């Protein structure tokens, strides 16, 4: 039993050393700017997956509207964070407006029918979010027109 314990301890020490070496050679050794760029890119990829999964869950009735709105907004925020040009910022904001407008149309139809999912709080919330997104898009375009 004593030998087994020693072997387990030795194995744990080897694994710890291997992990420490792997971390030392990993992405944390990148310059801060490169690390930030990698993290921002990864966040876009993850936000896209989260938005798609949340949309599917919402359409299946397994996720609340508010989660879908949040996923759309988080994706736009992630895309805005990596945007380096006026055109890229506008594209991210336009995608947000389009996604929220699509959701708004669906909730509005449910609202007019008096169906579940079209409750007044849901209808007005998604409309507010779409208006907020459109305001941000118009402001971005005005800033782009004004120049530096």
Rosetta silent file (secondary structure, phi, psi, omega in degrees, C-alpha in Angstrom):
SEQUENCE: XXXXXXXXXXXXXXXXXXXXXXXXXXXXXXXXXXXXXXXXXXXXXXXXXXXXXXXXXXXXXXXXXXXXXXXXXXXXXXXXXXXXXXXXXXXXXXXXXXXXXXXXXXXXXXXXXXXXXXXXXXXXXXXXXXXXXXXXXXXXXXXXXXXX
SCORE:     score description
SCORE:     0.000 S_00000001
   1 L     0.000  -39.074 -179.647    0.000    0.000    0.000 S_00000001
   2 H   -63.159  -41.692  179.479    2.869    2.358    0.821 S_00000001
   3 H   -65.194  -39.657  178.584    4.441    1.751   -2.600 S_00000001
   4 H   -62.098  -43.202  178.232    1.160    2.462   -4.346 S_00000001
   5 H   -61.577  -42.300  178.431    0.850    5.750   -2.506 S_00000001
   6 H   -64.054  -40.974  178.539    4.406    6.675   -3.496 S_00000001
   7 H   -64.069  -42.918  178.789    3.698    5.791   -7.111 S_00000001
   8 H   -62.781  -42.737  179.491    0.530    7.907   -7.142 S_00000001
   9 H   -63.952  -42.297  179.318    2.404   10.832   -5.597 S_00000001
  10 H   -64.606  -42.226  177.912    5.209   10.511   -8.152 S_00000001
  11 H   -61.085  -44.381  179.066    2.688   10.334  -10.973 S_00000001
  12 H   -61.294  -38.949  179.456    0.915   13.457   -9.687 S_00000001
  13 H   -66.386  -40.438  178.339    4.220   15.313   -9.528 S_00000001
  14 H   -64.547  -43.860  179.085    5.020   14.332  -13.118 S_00000001
  15 H   -63.335  -42.843  178.752    1.587   15.416  -14.331 S_00000001
  16 H   -60.859  -42.275  178.786    1.915   18.717  -12.447 S_00000001
  17 H   -65.590  -40.588  179.391    5.302   19.352  -14.025 S_00000001
  18 H   -65.452  -42.079  178.817    3.963   18.519  -17.486 S_00000001
  19 H   -64.825  -44.272  179.575    0.983   20.818  -17.033 S_00000001
  20 H   -61.398  -40.031  178.196    3.182   23.632  -15.760 S_00000001
  21 H   -66.891  -42.327  179.718    5.486   23.216  -18.766 S_00000001
  22 H   -63.403  -41.778  178.950    2.553   23.176  -21.189 S_00000001
  23 H   -65.810  -37.354 -179.582    1.133   26.347  -19.666 S_00000001
  24 H   -65.195  -30.712 -179.914    4.516   28.030  -19.845 S_00000001
  25 L   -94.144    1.018 -173.488    4.662   27.288  -23.580 S_00000001
  26 L   -85.145 -166.052 -174.147    0.986   28.117  -24.139 S_00000001
  27 H   -64.357  -17.299  179.435   -0.919   31.175  -25.285 S_00000001
  28 H   -67.846  -16.813  178.749   -0.196   33.065  -22.065 S_00000001
  29 H   -84.678   -5.115  178.632    3.347   33.640  -23.361 S_00000001
  30 L   -68.163  152.871  172.929    2.040   35.616  -26.321 S_00000001
  31 L   -58.275  151.606 -174.281    2.506   39.364  -26.279 S_00000001
  32 H   -55.362  -41.178 -179.532   -0.478   41.071  -24.652 S_00000001
  33 H   -63.764  -42.839  179.642   -1.787   42.488  -27.953 S_00000001
  34 H   -66.615  -41.306  178.993   -1.689   39.104  -29.674 S_00000001
  35 H   -62.210  -43.992  178.755   -3.330   37.433  -26.672 S_00000001
  36 H   -61.838  -44.895  178.532   -6.070   40.073  -26.660 S_00000001
  37 H   -59.309  -42.959  178.225   -6.665   39.593  -30.382 S_00000001
  38 H   -62.379  -44.090  179.989   -6.932   35.828  -29.929 S_00000001
  39 H   -64.209  -41.955  179.269   -9.381   36.233  -27.056 S_00000001
  40 H   -64.121  -42.172  177.657  -11.534   38.689  -28.989 S_00000001
  41 H   -63.986  -43.448  179.691  -11.643   36.360  -32.010 S_00000001
  42 H   -62.724  -38.482  179.367  -12.505   33.377  -29.816 S_00000001
  43 H   -62.919  -36.987  177.535  -15.301   35.368  -28.174 S_00000001
  44 H   -62.708  -46.543 -179.531  -16.855   36.030  -31.601 S_00000001
  45 H   -60.133  -46.267 -179.248  -16.787   32.331  -32.445 S_00000001
  46 H   -66.685  -40.133  179.454  -18.294   31.377  -29.086 S_00000001
  47 H   -64.597  -36.877  176.596  -20.912   34.156  -29.300 S_00000001
  48 H   -63.406  -44.009  178.868  -21.955   32.916  -32.759 S_00000001
  49 H   -65.537  -41.431  179.909  -22.402   29.404  -31.420 S_00000001
  50 H   -64.459  -42.075  179.590  -24.277   30.662  -28.373 S_00000001
  51 H   -64.243  -43.059  179.456  -26.601   32.787  -30.505 S_00000001
  52 H   -64.580  -42.885 -179.987  -27.357   29.881  -32.843 S_00000001
  53 H   -66.900  -39.902 -179.743  -27.986   27.501  -29.953 S_00000001
  54 H   -68.560  -38.595  177.193  -30.178   30.011  -28.134 S_00000001
  55 H   -60.981  -45.472  178.925  -32.165   30.714  -31.307 S_00000001
  56 H   -62.628  -41.370  179.262  -32.792   26.996  -31.778 S_00000001
  57 H   -66.241  -40.095  178.577  -33.811   26.636  -28.138 S_00000001
  58 H   -62.983  -46.355 -179.060  -36.140   29.649  -28.398 S_00000001
  59 H   -64.867  -26.019  177.423  -37.779   28.296  -31.542 S_00000001
  60 L   -86.963   -2.062 -179.754  -38.272   24.957  -29.779 S_00000001
  61 L    81.581   14.528 -176.200  -39.885   26.729  -26.844 S_00000001
  62 L  -103.715   -0.999  178.940  -37.023   25.845  -24.508 S_00000001
  63 L  -136.717  145.549  179.385  -35.517   29.326  -24.063 S_00000001
  64 L   -75.525  153.728  177.566  -37.029   32.638  -23.091 S_00000001
  65 H   -54.490  -39.107 -176.077  -37.147   35.566  -25.485 S_00000001
  66 H   -64.967  -32.742  175.206  -34.904   37.550  -23.178 S_00000001
  67 H   -67.201  -38.878  179.350  -32.131   34.959  -23.518 S_00000001
  68 H   -65.774  -45.302  177.797  -32.359   35.221  -27.306 S_00000001
  69 H   -59.450  -44.099  179.682  -32.182   39.017  -27.207 S_00000001
  70 H   -61.764  -42.232 -179.916  -29.188   38.813  -24.902 S_00000001
  71 H   -63.845  -40.961  177.754  -27.435   36.342  -27.216 S_00000001
  72 H   -62.700  -45.505 -179.095  -28.012   38.626  -30.236 S_00000001
  73 H   -66.807  -39.474  179.017  -26.672   41.624  -28.323 S_00000001
  74 H   -65.645  -37.403  177.416  -23.644   39.737  -27.000 S_00000001
  75 H   -64.886  -45.255  178.341  -22.777   38.586  -30.516 S_00000001
  76 H   -61.957  -42.025  178.323  -22.980   42.135  -31.837 S_00000001
  77 H   -61.041  -40.819  179.213  -20.831   43.367  -28.945 S_00000001
  78 H   -64.926  -41.994  178.640  -18.229   40.704  -29.714 S_00000001
  79 H   -67.254  -38.409  177.897  -18.184   41.664  -33.389 S_00000001
  80 H   -64.046  -35.454 -177.765  -17.937   45.362  -32.539 S_00000001
  81 H   -66.067  -25.430  179.198  -14.971   44.678  -30.280 S_00000001
  82 H  -100.689   -5.246 -179.359  -12.942   43.296  -33.199 S_00000001
  83 L   -68.121  134.561 -179.906  -14.129   45.846  -35.761 S_00000001
  84 L  -117.842   -7.671 -179.596  -11.343   48.098  -36.970 S_00000001
  85 L  -128.135  163.359  175.732  -13.129   50.060  -39.691 S_00000001
  86 H   -59.591  -40.525 -178.857  -16.349   52.041  -39.999 S_00000001
  87 H   -63.694  -40.925  178.775  -17.630   49.453  -42.459 S_00000001
  88 H   -66.718  -39.668  178.015  -16.998   46.584  -40.031 S_00000001
  89 H   -65.118  -44.248  178.529  -18.739   48.444  -37.209 S_00000001
  90 H   -61.384  -41.718 -179.931  -21.709   49.231  -39.447 S_00000001
  91 H   -61.827  -43.200  179.071  -21.905   45.607  -40.569 S_00000001
  92 H   -63.506  -42.202 -179.681  -21.982   44.371  -36.957 S_00000001
  93 H   -70.216  -37.793  177.216  -24.675   46.901  -36.049 S_00000001
  94 H   -63.755  -39.116  178.237  -26.714   46.117  -39.176 S_00000001
  95 H   -64.124  -39.228  177.872  -26.625   42.411  -38.307 S_00000001
  96 H   -63.095  -47.178 -179.568  -27.884   43.240  -34.801 S_00000001
  97 H   -60.589  -45.900 -178.640  -30.743   45.344  -36.192 S_00000001
  98 H   -61.299  -44.387 -179.348  -31.692   42.641  -38.707 S_00000001
  99 H   -64.947  -44.058 -179.688  -31.706   39.874  -36.092 S_00000001
 100 H   -69.089  -34.997  177.565  -33.754   41.914  -33.633 S_00000001
 101 H   -64.641  -38.348  178.217  -36.171   43.042  -36.378 S_00000001
 102 H   -64.674  -44.001  177.678  -36.767   39.403  -37.308 S_00000001
 103 H   -63.726  -42.968 -179.330  -37.485   38.525  -33.691 S_00000001
 104 H   -59.080  -43.152  179.563  -39.708   41.590  -33.372 S_00000001
 105 H   -60.843  -41.238 -179.821  -41.795   40.529  -36.387 S_00000001
 106 H   -65.970  -46.043 -178.826  -42.337   37.082  -34.893 S_00000001
 107 H   -67.492  -36.722  178.239  -43.279   38.446  -31.463 S_00000001
 108 H   -62.895  -41.794  177.846  -45.511   41.097  -33.056 S_00000001
 109 H   -62.155  -43.307  177.711  -47.423   38.405  -34.971 S_00000001
 110 H   -64.815  -37.657  179.310  -47.878   36.451  -31.744 S_00000001
 111 H   -62.583  -45.595 -179.391  -48.929   39.668  -29.987 S_00000001
 112 H   -64.891  -33.312  178.513  -51.603   40.412  -32.612 S_00000001
 113 H   -78.773  -16.565 -174.611  -52.915   36.857  -32.329 S_00000001
 114 L    75.104   24.809 -176.270  -52.940   37.048  -28.557 S_00000001
 115 L   -89.508  161.830  175.253  -50.754   33.949  -28.506 S_00000001
 116 L   -59.920  136.593 -177.518  -48.219   32.805  -25.964 S_00000001
 117 L    98.342  -12.247  179.422  -44.884   34.487  -26.628 S_00000001
 118 L  -113.135   24.558  179.911  -46.539   37.709  -27.753 S_00000001
 119 L   -59.355  153.387 -177.901  -47.260   39.118  -24.320 S_00000001
 120 H   -54.603  -39.959 -179.772  -47.025   42.916  -24.042 S_00000001
 121 H   -63.921  -39.855  179.069  -43.778   42.801  -22.032 S_00000001
 122 H   -66.979  -45.940 -178.888  -42.136   40.603  -24.677 S_00000001
 123 H   -60.098  -49.542 -177.122  -43.432   42.724  -27.547 S_00000001
 124 H   -71.329  -31.716  178.556  -42.319   46.022  -26.039 S_00000001
 125 H   -66.617  -48.563 -178.789  -38.979   44.638  -24.864 S_00000001
 126 H   -67.604  -34.491  177.246  -37.937   43.329  -28.262 S_00000001
 127 H   -65.546  -42.818  177.350  -39.153   46.517  -29.905 S_00000001
 128 H   -59.754  -43.392 -179.606  -37.109   48.622  -27.458 S_00000001
 129 H   -64.718  -40.281  177.917  -34.035   46.517  -28.170 S_00000001
 130 H   -65.861  -41.825  177.917  -34.475   46.860  -31.925 S_00000001
 131 H   -63.201  -42.064  177.411  -34.906   50.634  -31.614 S_00000001
 132 H   -60.180  -42.041  179.143  -31.801   50.839  -29.429 S_00000001
 133 H   -66.236  -40.627  178.806  -29.862   48.885  -32.045 S_00000001
 134 H   -66.156  -38.858  177.688  -31.123   51.123  -34.851 S_00000001
 135 H   -60.743  -44.502  178.699  -30.161   54.245  -32.907 S_00000001
 136 H   -61.692  -39.671  179.244  -26.636   52.859  -32.461 S_00000001
 137 H   -65.146  -46.302  179.545  -26.445   52.106  -36.197 S_00000001
 138 H   -62.873  -42.654  177.772  -27.571   55.601  -37.197 S_00000001
 139 H   -60.825  -42.360  178.722  -25.115   57.159  -34.749 S_00000001
 140 H   -61.130  -42.953  179.483  -22.305   55.033  -36.172 S_00000001
 141 H   -66.077  -38.150  177.001  -23.160   56.147  -39.698 S_00000001
 142 H   -64.632  -41.428  177.619  -23.249   59.797  -38.614 S_00000001
 143 H   -64.388  -39.943  179.928  -19.843   59.428  -36.970 S_00000001
 144 H   -65.162  -38.254  179.172  -18.445   57.744  -40.065 S_00000001
 145 H   -68.459  -35.354 -178.423  -19.751   60.592  -42.253 S_00000001
 146 H   -69.686  -25.934  179.967  -18.247   63.217  -39.952 S_00000001
 147 L    77.231 -174.695 -175.141  -14.827   61.613  -40.299 S_00000001
 148 L   -69.885    0.000    0.000  -11.914   61.795  -37.857 S_00000001
